[in-house]
Amino acid sequence: MNKKKQTLLDGIIVPLVTPMKTPDEPDINDLRKVIDRVIDGGVDGIFILGTTGECPDLSYEWKCRIIEESCSYAGGRTTVFVGIINTPLNEAIELTKVSSDNKVDCMVLAAPYYPISQEENLAYCEGYLQQCPLPVCFYNRPGQDDIVFKIEVINRLLRFKNVIGIKDSSANMDFFKEALELKKLKPDWAVSMGYEHLVAGAVPMGADGGITGGANLFPSLYVKLYNAAVSNNKSEVQRLQAIVESIVSHVYNPDYLMGLKYALSCKNICSEIMADRSQVIDNEQKKMINSFLETFDEKNI
């Protein structure tokens, strides 16, 4: 069992994929299938409209629909997080109103656009936090080094009571350690690791949990890995970590999201269709994923 939750970011939160019927239309029925799968797998929360959820490629109308459908279907069965990514301030506020009306638990706020200075990011966040009635977690996105939240900016935003933590996918461990140090300034501050193969090592450092895309595919794997790390079961961590690293190398290479969606399609969970119609997985990655799934036995998790 997971440790008793002390913050919203405790445990394994899954950044949910957005299943698509076509590049212009999400598949709500498959969205429900994914939600059931991860809840049955024991995750501590779902994070919709994140990077894995292709938020920047979805229309405002579909973002609202996905919030409504996810919250309605999850039905209080798990914690729900909603991403605000590449979003003008007025639209961010409107999406937050929709989220609040649908009883979302926490908003996940990324820097709004590229490029942006830290002072501009600070002003955007202050404008947002002043109007947001919900808890807020910051988000350093992968591969976005020029627009990550810097520690000095986060320090200036800690005065807002609804700021609760950060999901860090920067892969910058120096920053990650600095983010953990902020717990000394704000005891309820939470830090979640956004790179799944680093979660087991981050927990002993003081991380509250992980936000792991692979949990769409094998949710119980990441829940068990987190629990093993919490209990300091080194042999179990080593065993499960090897499986995670195998998924990273065989499913996500060279493209994480296209690989993840294709693997989900192989298991009849959702289609491989991307919201960006220019993104089509290549045959070599398909072959590698097929080979991996043919030899992988979920019973070994």
mmCIF file of C-alpha atoms in Angstrom:
data_model
loop_
_atom_site.group_PDB
_atom_site.id
_atom_site.type_symbol
_atom_site.label_atom_id
_atom_site.label_comp_id
_atom_site.label_asym_id
_atom_site.label_seq_id
_atom_site.Cartn_x
_atom_site.Cartn_y
_atom_site.Cartn_z
ATOM 1 C CA MET A 1 0.000 0.000 0.000
ATOM 2 C CA ASN A 2 1.059 3.598 -0.588
ATOM 3 C CA LYS A 3 2.099 5.701 2.363
ATOM 4 C CA LYS A 4 -0.621 7.927 3.783
ATOM 5 C CA LYS A 5 -0.987 10.931 1.478
ATOM 6 C CA GLN A 6 0.264 14.155 2.996
ATOM 7 C CA THR A 7 0.227 16.253 -0.180
ATOM 8 C CA LEU A 8 -1.691 16.109 -3.453
ATOM 9 C CA LEU A 9 1.535 15.117 -5.208
ATOM 10 C CA ASP A 10 2.242 12.052 -3.070
ATOM 11 C CA GLY A 11 2.562 8.777 -4.953
ATOM 12 C CA ILE A 12 2.210 8.017 -8.649
ATOM 13 C CA ILE A 13 0.192 10.392 -10.789
ATOM 14 C CA VAL A 14 -0.310 9.446 -14.426
ATOM 15 C CA PRO A 15 -0.130 12.145 -17.117
ATOM 16 C CA LEU A 16 -3.007 10.782 -19.129
ATOM 17 C CA VAL A 17 -2.814 10.362 -22.891
ATOM 18 C CA THR A 18 -5.634 11.907 -24.898
ATOM 19 C CA PRO A 19 -7.036 9.132 -27.127
ATOM 20 C CA MET A 20 -8.031 10.455 -30.559
ATOM 21 C CA LYS A 21 -10.646 9.286 -33.093
ATOM 22 C CA THR A 22 -9.092 11.628 -35.651
ATOM 23 C CA PRO A 23 -6.448 14.341 -35.261
ATOM 24 C CA ASP A 24 -9.344 16.761 -34.694
ATOM 25 C CA GLU A 25 -11.538 14.719 -32.350
ATOM 26 C CA PRO A 26 -10.656 12.998 -29.046
ATOM 27 C CA ASP A 27 -12.189 9.595 -28.370
ATOM 28 C CA ILE A 28 -14.189 9.921 -25.160
ATOM 29 C CA ASN A 29 -14.956 6.209 -24.884
ATOM 30 C CA ASP A 30 -11.248 5.338 -25.051
ATOM 31 C CA LEU A 31 -10.496 8.116 -22.575
ATOM 32 C CA ARG A 32 -12.769 6.313 -20.123
ATOM 33 C CA LYS A 33 -10.953 3.026 -20.826
ATOM 34 C CA VAL A 34 -7.608 4.636 -19.993
ATOM 35 C CA ILE A 35 -9.024 6.191 -16.814
ATOM 36 C CA ASP A 36 -10.395 2.821 -15.668
ATOM 37 C CA ARG A 37 -7.082 1.126 -16.448
ATOM 38 C CA VAL A 38 -4.951 3.489 -14.392
ATOM 39 C CA ILE A 39 -7.363 3.682 -11.460
ATOM 40 C CA ASP A 40 -7.591 -0.114 -11.365
ATOM 41 C CA GLY A 41 -3.772 -0.115 -11.418
ATOM 42 C CA GLY A 42 -3.692 1.852 -8.176
ATOM 43 C CA VAL A 43 -2.383 5.263 -9.248
ATOM 44 C CA ASP A 44 -2.834 8.195 -6.882
ATOM 45 C CA GLY A 45 -4.122 10.651 -9.458
ATOM 46 C CA ILE A 46 -4.667 11.483 -13.121
ATOM 47 C CA PHE A 47 -3.140 14.525 -14.816
ATOM 48 C CA ILE A 48 -5.130 15.479 -17.915
ATOM 49 C CA LEU A 49 -4.102 18.000 -20.591
ATOM 50 C CA GLY A 50 -0.407 17.724 -19.867
ATOM 51 C CA THR A 51 2.414 17.234 -22.365
ATOM 52 C CA THR A 52 1.499 13.539 -22.651
ATOM 53 C CA GLY A 53 -2.111 14.651 -23.126
ATOM 54 C CA GLU A 54 -1.107 16.811 -26.136
ATOM 55 C CA CYS A 55 -2.670 19.873 -24.555
ATOM 56 C CA PRO A 56 -1.132 22.465 -26.947
ATOM 57 C CA ASP A 57 -2.607 20.644 -29.964
ATOM 58 C CA LEU A 58 -6.189 20.531 -28.697
ATOM 59 C CA SER A 59 -8.813 23.208 -29.253
ATOM 60 C CA TYR A 60 -10.173 25.174 -26.319
ATOM 61 C CA GLU A 61 -13.562 23.482 -26.785
ATOM 62 C CA TRP A 62 -12.035 20.013 -26.602
ATOM 63 C CA LYS A 63 -9.982 20.925 -23.555
ATOM 64 C CA CYS A 64 -13.185 21.908 -21.779
ATOM 65 C CA ARG A 65 -14.913 18.697 -22.890
ATOM 66 C CA ILE A 66 -12.026 16.534 -21.677
ATOM 67 C CA ILE A 67 -12.083 18.259 -18.284
ATOM 68 C CA GLU A 68 -15.819 17.708 -17.974
ATOM 69 C CA GLU A 69 -15.748 14.089 -19.142
ATOM 70 C CA SER A 70 -12.700 13.114 -17.072
ATOM 71 C CA CYS A 71 -14.070 14.606 -13.873
ATOM 72 C CA SER A 72 -17.515 13.166 -14.435
ATOM 73 C CA TYR A 73 -16.193 9.692 -15.186
ATOM 74 C CA ALA A 74 -13.490 9.591 -12.518
ATOM 75 C CA GLY A 75 -16.374 10.357 -10.166
ATOM 76 C CA GLY A 76 -14.263 11.059 -7.099
ATOM 77 C CA ARG A 77 -12.370 7.774 -7.556
ATOM 78 C CA THR A 78 -9.023 9.530 -7.821
ATOM 79 C CA THR A 79 -7.373 12.949 -7.625
ATOM 80 C CA VAL A 80 -7.646 14.999 -10.838
ATOM 81 C CA PHE A 81 -5.021 17.470 -12.066
ATOM 82 C CA VAL A 82 -5.481 19.727 -15.126
ATOM 83 C CA GLY A 83 -2.636 21.202 -17.153
ATOM 84 C CA ILE A 84 -2.318 24.809 -18.280
ATOM 85 C CA ILE A 85 0.270 24.709 -21.086
ATOM 86 C CA ASN A 86 1.071 27.260 -23.832
ATOM 87 C CA THR A 87 -2.006 29.172 -22.776
ATOM 88 C CA PRO A 88 -2.722 32.940 -22.803
ATOM 89 C CA LEU A 89 -3.679 34.256 -19.376
ATOM 90 C CA ASN A 90 -7.343 34.906 -20.202
ATOM 91 C CA GLU A 91 -7.767 31.364 -21.566
ATOM 92 C CA ALA A 92 -5.911 29.925 -18.572
ATOM 93 C CA ILE A 93 -8.385 31.650 -16.258
ATOM 94 C CA GLU A 94 -11.359 30.372 -18.258
ATOM 95 C CA LEU A 95 -10.036 26.787 -18.218
ATOM 96 C CA THR A 96 -9.531 27.121 -14.479
ATOM 97 C CA LYS A 97 -13.153 28.202 -14.056
ATOM 98 C CA VAL A 98 -14.260 25.132 -15.984
ATOM 99 C CA SER A 99 -11.964 23.005 -13.814
ATOM 100 C CA SER A 100 -13.297 24.525 -10.606
ATOM 101 C CA ASP A 101 -16.891 23.970 -11.722
ATOM 102 C CA ASN A 102 -16.023 20.307 -12.314
ATOM 103 C CA LYS A 103 -14.332 19.874 -8.920
ATOM 104 C CA VAL A 104 -10.765 19.447 -10.193
ATOM 105 C CA ASP A 105 -8.309 19.007 -7.320
ATOM 106 C CA CYS A 106 -5.267 20.895 -8.648
ATOM 107 C CA MET A 107 -4.079 22.944 -11.633
ATOM 108 C CA VAL A 108 -0.645 22.287 -13.184
ATOM 109 C CA LEU A 109 0.840 25.510 -14.528
ATOM 110 C CA ALA A 110 3.646 25.632 -17.107
ATOM 111 C CA ALA A 111 5.352 28.715 -18.500
ATOM 112 C CA PRO A 112 2.884 30.081 -21.060
ATOM 113 C CA TYR A 113 4.870 30.332 -24.298
ATOM 114 C CA TYR A 114 8.293 30.334 -25.910
ATOM 115 C CA PRO A 115 10.474 32.342 -25.585
ATOM 116 C CA ILE A 116 9.741 34.043 -22.267
ATOM 117 C CA SER A 117 11.927 35.739 -19.691
ATOM 118 C CA GLN A 118 11.764 34.847 -16.020
ATOM 119 C CA GLU A 119 10.288 38.275 -15.226
ATOM 120 C CA GLU A 120 7.559 37.737 -17.822
ATOM 121 C CA ASN A 121 6.942 34.276 -16.432
ATOM 122 C CA LEU A 122 6.691 35.747 -12.930
ATOM 123 C CA ALA A 123 4.152 38.339 -14.074
ATOM 124 C CA TYR A 124 2.078 35.688 -15.867
ATOM 125 C CA CYS A 125 2.050 33.435 -12.811
ATOM 126 C CA GLU A 126 1.173 36.266 -10.440
ATOM 127 C CA GLY A 127 -1.740 37.249 -12.676
ATOM 128 C CA TYR A 128 -2.913 33.654 -12.781
ATOM 129 C CA LEU A 129 -2.495 32.871 -9.075
ATOM 130 C CA GLN A 130 -4.409 35.982 -8.052
ATOM 131 C CA GLN A 131 -7.460 34.660 -9.899
ATOM 132 C CA CYS A 132 -7.127 30.905 -9.341
ATOM 133 C CA PRO A 133 -9.307 29.386 -6.569
ATOM 134 C CA LEU A 134 -7.611 25.976 -6.761
ATOM 135 C CA PRO A 135 -4.275 24.560 -5.573
ATOM 136 C CA VAL A 136 -1.519 25.057 -8.163
ATOM 137 C CA CYS A 137 1.495 22.939 -9.018
ATOM 138 C CA PHE A 138 4.194 24.393 -11.293
ATOM 139 C CA TYR A 139 5.511 22.342 -14.206
ATOM 140 C CA ASN A 140 8.976 22.358 -15.723
ATOM 141 C CA ARG A 141 8.418 20.680 -19.081
ATOM 142 C CA PRO A 142 10.912 18.319 -20.733
ATOM 143 C CA GLY A 143 13.251 19.837 -23.314
ATOM 144 C CA GLN A 144 12.212 23.406 -22.467
ATOM 145 C CA ASP A 145 15.348 24.665 -20.722
ATOM 146 C CA ASP A 146 14.795 28.288 -21.742
ATOM 147 C CA ILE A 147 11.367 28.542 -20.094
ATOM 148 C CA VAL A 148 11.656 26.437 -16.953
ATOM 149 C CA PHE A 149 10.744 27.950 -13.612
ATOM 150 C CA LYS A 150 13.931 29.112 -11.932
ATOM 151 C CA ILE A 151 14.278 28.752 -8.174
ATOM 152 C CA GLU A 152 14.360 32.515 -7.657
ATOM 153 C CA VAL A 153 10.986 32.872 -9.419
ATOM 154 C CA ILE A 154 9.426 30.038 -7.423
ATOM 155 C CA ASN A 155 10.722 31.641 -4.226
ATOM 156 C CA ARG A 156 8.823 34.818 -5.085
ATOM 157 C CA LEU A 157 5.647 32.840 -5.790
ATOM 158 C CA LEU A 158 5.645 30.821 -2.557
ATOM 159 C CA ARG A 159 3.772 33.663 -0.880
ATOM 160 C CA PHE A 160 0.609 32.515 -2.643
ATOM 161 C CA LYS A 161 -1.175 30.068 -0.361
ATOM 162 C CA ASN A 162 -2.509 27.992 -3.248
ATOM 163 C CA VAL A 163 1.010 27.184 -4.545
ATOM 164 C CA ILE A 164 1.635 23.587 -3.441
ATOM 165 C CA GLY A 165 4.579 22.206 -5.413
ATOM 166 C CA ILE A 166 6.234 21.405 -8.714
ATOM 167 C CA LYS A 167 6.405 18.624 -11.278
ATOM 168 C CA ASP A 168 9.982 18.749 -12.520
ATOM 169 C CA SER A 169 10.718 17.159 -15.892
ATOM 170 C CA SER A 170 13.803 19.255 -16.580
ATOM 171 C CA ALA A 171 16.182 16.330 -15.852
ATOM 172 C CA ASN A 172 18.386 18.910 -14.109
ATOM 173 C CA MET A 173 19.231 17.222 -10.812
ATOM 174 C CA ASP A 174 20.870 20.365 -9.420
ATOM 175 C CA PHE A 175 17.557 22.172 -9.866
ATOM 176 C CA PHE A 176 15.675 19.191 -8.439
ATOM 177 C CA LYS A 177 17.766 19.325 -5.263
ATOM 178 C CA GLU A 178 17.140 23.081 -4.986
ATOM 179 C CA ALA A 179 13.406 22.474 -5.389
ATOM 180 C CA LEU A 180 13.527 19.959 -2.539
ATOM 181 C CA GLU A 181 15.298 22.537 -0.363
ATOM 182 C CA LEU A 182 12.212 24.756 -0.614
ATOM 183 C CA LYS A 183 10.504 22.369 1.822
ATOM 184 C CA LYS A 184 12.488 24.222 4.515
ATOM 185 C CA LEU A 185 10.694 27.444 3.571
ATOM 186 C CA LYS A 186 7.268 25.913 3.032
ATOM 187 C CA PRO A 187 6.693 22.638 4.928
ATOM 188 C CA ASP A 188 3.759 21.560 2.734
ATOM 189 C CA TRP A 189 5.728 22.187 -0.484
ATOM 190 C CA ALA A 190 5.792 19.054 -2.672
ATOM 191 C CA VAL A 191 8.153 17.958 -5.432
ATOM 192 C CA SER A 192 7.300 15.295 -8.004
ATOM 193 C CA MET A 193 9.775 13.713 -10.420
ATOM 194 C CA GLY A 194 8.641 13.897 -14.039
ATOM 195 C CA TYR A 195 11.144 11.435 -15.521
ATOM 196 C CA GLU A 196 9.934 7.937 -14.738
ATOM 197 C CA HIS A 197 13.327 6.232 -14.749
ATOM 198 C CA LEU A 198 14.487 8.700 -12.063
ATOM 199 C CA VAL A 199 11.548 8.268 -9.665
ATOM 200 C CA ALA A 200 13.069 5.453 -7.593
ATOM 201 C CA GLY A 201 16.215 7.492 -6.982
ATOM 202 C CA ALA A 202 14.299 10.705 -6.320
ATOM 203 C CA VAL A 203 12.116 9.297 -3.512
ATOM 204 C CA PRO A 204 15.038 8.702 -1.088
ATOM 205 C CA MET A 205 16.174 12.258 -1.828
ATOM 206 C CA GLY A 206 12.841 13.560 -0.521
ATOM 207 C CA ALA A 207 10.605 13.564 -3.596
ATOM 208 C CA ASP A 208 6.924 13.113 -2.844
ATOM 209 C CA GLY A 209 6.272 10.935 -5.874
ATOM 210 C CA GLY A 210 6.417 10.702 -9.645
ATOM 211 C CA ILE A 211 4.330 11.727 -12.623
ATOM 212 C CA THR A 212 4.990 8.869 -15.012
ATOM 213 C CA GLY A 213 3.712 8.507 -18.583
ATOM 214 C CA GLY A 214 4.395 4.781 -18.620
ATOM 215 C CA ALA A 215 1.645 4.364 -16.036
ATOM 216 C CA ASN A 216 -0.831 4.705 -18.925
ATOM 217 C CA LEU A 217 0.562 1.387 -20.158
ATOM 218 C CA PHE A 218 1.525 -0.464 -16.962
ATOM 219 C CA PRO A 219 0.107 1.494 -13.992
ATOM 220 C CA SER A 220 0.791 -1.144 -11.330
ATOM 221 C CA LEU A 221 4.486 -1.220 -12.273
ATOM 222 C CA TYR A 222 5.051 2.380 -11.274
ATOM 223 C CA VAL A 223 2.890 2.108 -8.168
ATOM 224 C CA LYS A 224 4.918 -0.895 -7.006
ATOM 225 C CA LEU A 225 8.195 0.851 -7.827
ATOM 226 C CA TYR A 226 7.184 3.904 -5.789
ATOM 227 C CA ASN A 227 6.086 1.755 -2.852
ATOM 228 C CA ALA A 228 9.346 -0.200 -2.965
ATOM 229 C CA ALA A 229 11.309 3.055 -2.937
ATOM 230 C CA VAL A 230 9.283 4.379 0.014
ATOM 231 C CA SER A 231 9.878 1.188 1.998
ATOM 232 C CA ASN A 232 13.559 1.086 0.960
ATOM 233 C CA ASN A 233 13.146 -2.388 -0.521
ATOM 234 C CA LYS A 234 16.328 -2.230 -2.571
ATOM 235 C CA SER A 235 16.030 -5.600 -4.276
ATOM 236 C CA GLU A 236 12.477 -4.867 -5.400
ATOM 237 C CA VAL A 237 13.469 -1.394 -6.580
ATOM 238 C CA GLN A 238 16.279 -2.924 -8.615
ATOM 239 C CA ARG A 239 13.964 -5.504 -10.191
ATOM 240 C CA LEU A 240 11.237 -3.019 -11.102
ATOM 241 C CA GLN A 241 13.692 -0.334 -12.174
ATOM 242 C CA ALA A 242 15.096 -2.738 -14.772
ATOM 243 C CA ILE A 243 11.604 -3.129 -16.240
ATOM 244 C CA VAL A 244 11.085 0.641 -16.366
ATOM 245 C CA GLU A 245 14.397 1.162 -18.120
ATOM 246 C CA SER A 246 13.494 -1.535 -20.623
ATOM 247 C CA ILE A 247 10.235 0.292 -21.400
ATOM 248 C CA VAL A 248 12.100 3.567 -21.810
ATOM 249 C CA SER A 249 14.602 2.054 -24.235
ATOM 250 C CA HIS A 250 12.203 -0.133 -26.258
ATOM 251 C CA VAL A 251 8.963 1.876 -26.333
ATOM 252 C CA TYR A 252 10.026 5.526 -26.184
ATOM 253 C CA ASN A 253 12.925 5.438 -28.630
ATOM 254 C CA PRO A 254 13.140 7.653 -30.646
ATOM 255 C CA ASP A 255 9.782 9.313 -29.828
ATOM 256 C CA TYR A 256 8.238 9.013 -26.369
ATOM 257 C CA LEU A 257 4.621 9.957 -27.037
ATOM 258 C CA MET A 258 4.173 8.305 -30.414
ATOM 259 C CA GLY A 259 5.755 5.169 -28.967
ATOM 260 C CA LEU A 260 3.514 5.220 -25.906
ATOM 261 C CA LYS A 261 0.362 5.677 -27.963
ATOM 262 C CA TYR A 262 1.357 2.940 -30.388
ATOM 263 C CA ALA A 263 2.014 0.544 -27.497
ATOM 264 C CA LEU A 264 -1.418 1.383 -26.075
ATOM 265 C CA SER A 265 -2.964 0.674 -29.473
ATOM 266 C CA CYS A 266 -1.234 -2.726 -29.540
ATOM 267 C CA LYS A 267 -3.012 -3.532 -26.265
ATOM 268 C CA ASN A 268 -6.369 -2.288 -27.669
ATOM 269 C CA ILE A 269 -6.560 0.522 -25.126
ATOM 270 C CA CYS A 270 -6.677 3.451 -27.548
ATOM 271 C CA SER A 271 -5.599 4.392 -31.066
ATOM 272 C CA GLU A 272 -2.103 5.539 -32.021
ATOM 273 C CA ILE A 273 -3.510 8.704 -33.651
ATOM 274 C CA MET A 274 -1.860 11.951 -32.582
ATOM 275 C CA ALA A 275 -3.567 15.335 -32.292
ATOM 276 C CA ASP A 276 -0.810 16.743 -34.492
ATOM 277 C CA ARG A 277 -1.500 15.000 -37.816
ATOM 278 C CA SER A 278 2.129 15.503 -38.920
ATOM 279 C CA GLN A 279 3.296 13.092 -36.205
ATOM 280 C CA VAL A 280 3.268 9.507 -37.464
ATOM 281 C CA ILE A 281 5.354 6.796 -35.828
ATOM 282 C CA ASP A 282 7.989 5.182 -38.057
ATOM 283 C CA ASN A 283 8.048 1.479 -38.872
ATOM 284 C CA GLU A 284 11.326 0.799 -37.076
ATOM 285 C CA GLN A 285 9.922 2.038 -33.767
ATOM 286 C CA LYS A 286 6.771 -0.024 -34.363
ATOM 287 C CA LYS A 287 8.857 -3.155 -34.906
ATOM 288 C CA MET A 288 10.813 -2.559 -31.713
ATOM 289 C CA ILE A 289 7.638 -2.021 -29.682
ATOM 290 C CA ASN A 290 5.951 -5.093 -31.154
ATOM 291 C CA SER A 291 8.979 -7.211 -30.326
ATOM 292 C CA PHE A 292 9.103 -5.860 -26.771
ATOM 293 C CA LEU A 293 5.393 -6.432 -26.091
ATOM 294 C CA GLU A 294 5.499 -9.950 -27.542
ATOM 295 C CA THR A 295 8.148 -10.990 -25.029
ATOM 296 C CA PHE A 296 6.994 -8.896 -22.060
ATOM 297 C CA ASP A 297 4.829 -10.663 -19.495
ATOM 298 C CA GLU A 298 2.798 -8.336 -17.291
ATOM 299 C CA LYS A 299 2.528 -11.115 -14.724
ATOM 300 C CA ASN A 300 6.195 -10.453 -13.886
ATOM 301 C CA ILE A 301 5.410 -6.982 -12.590
#
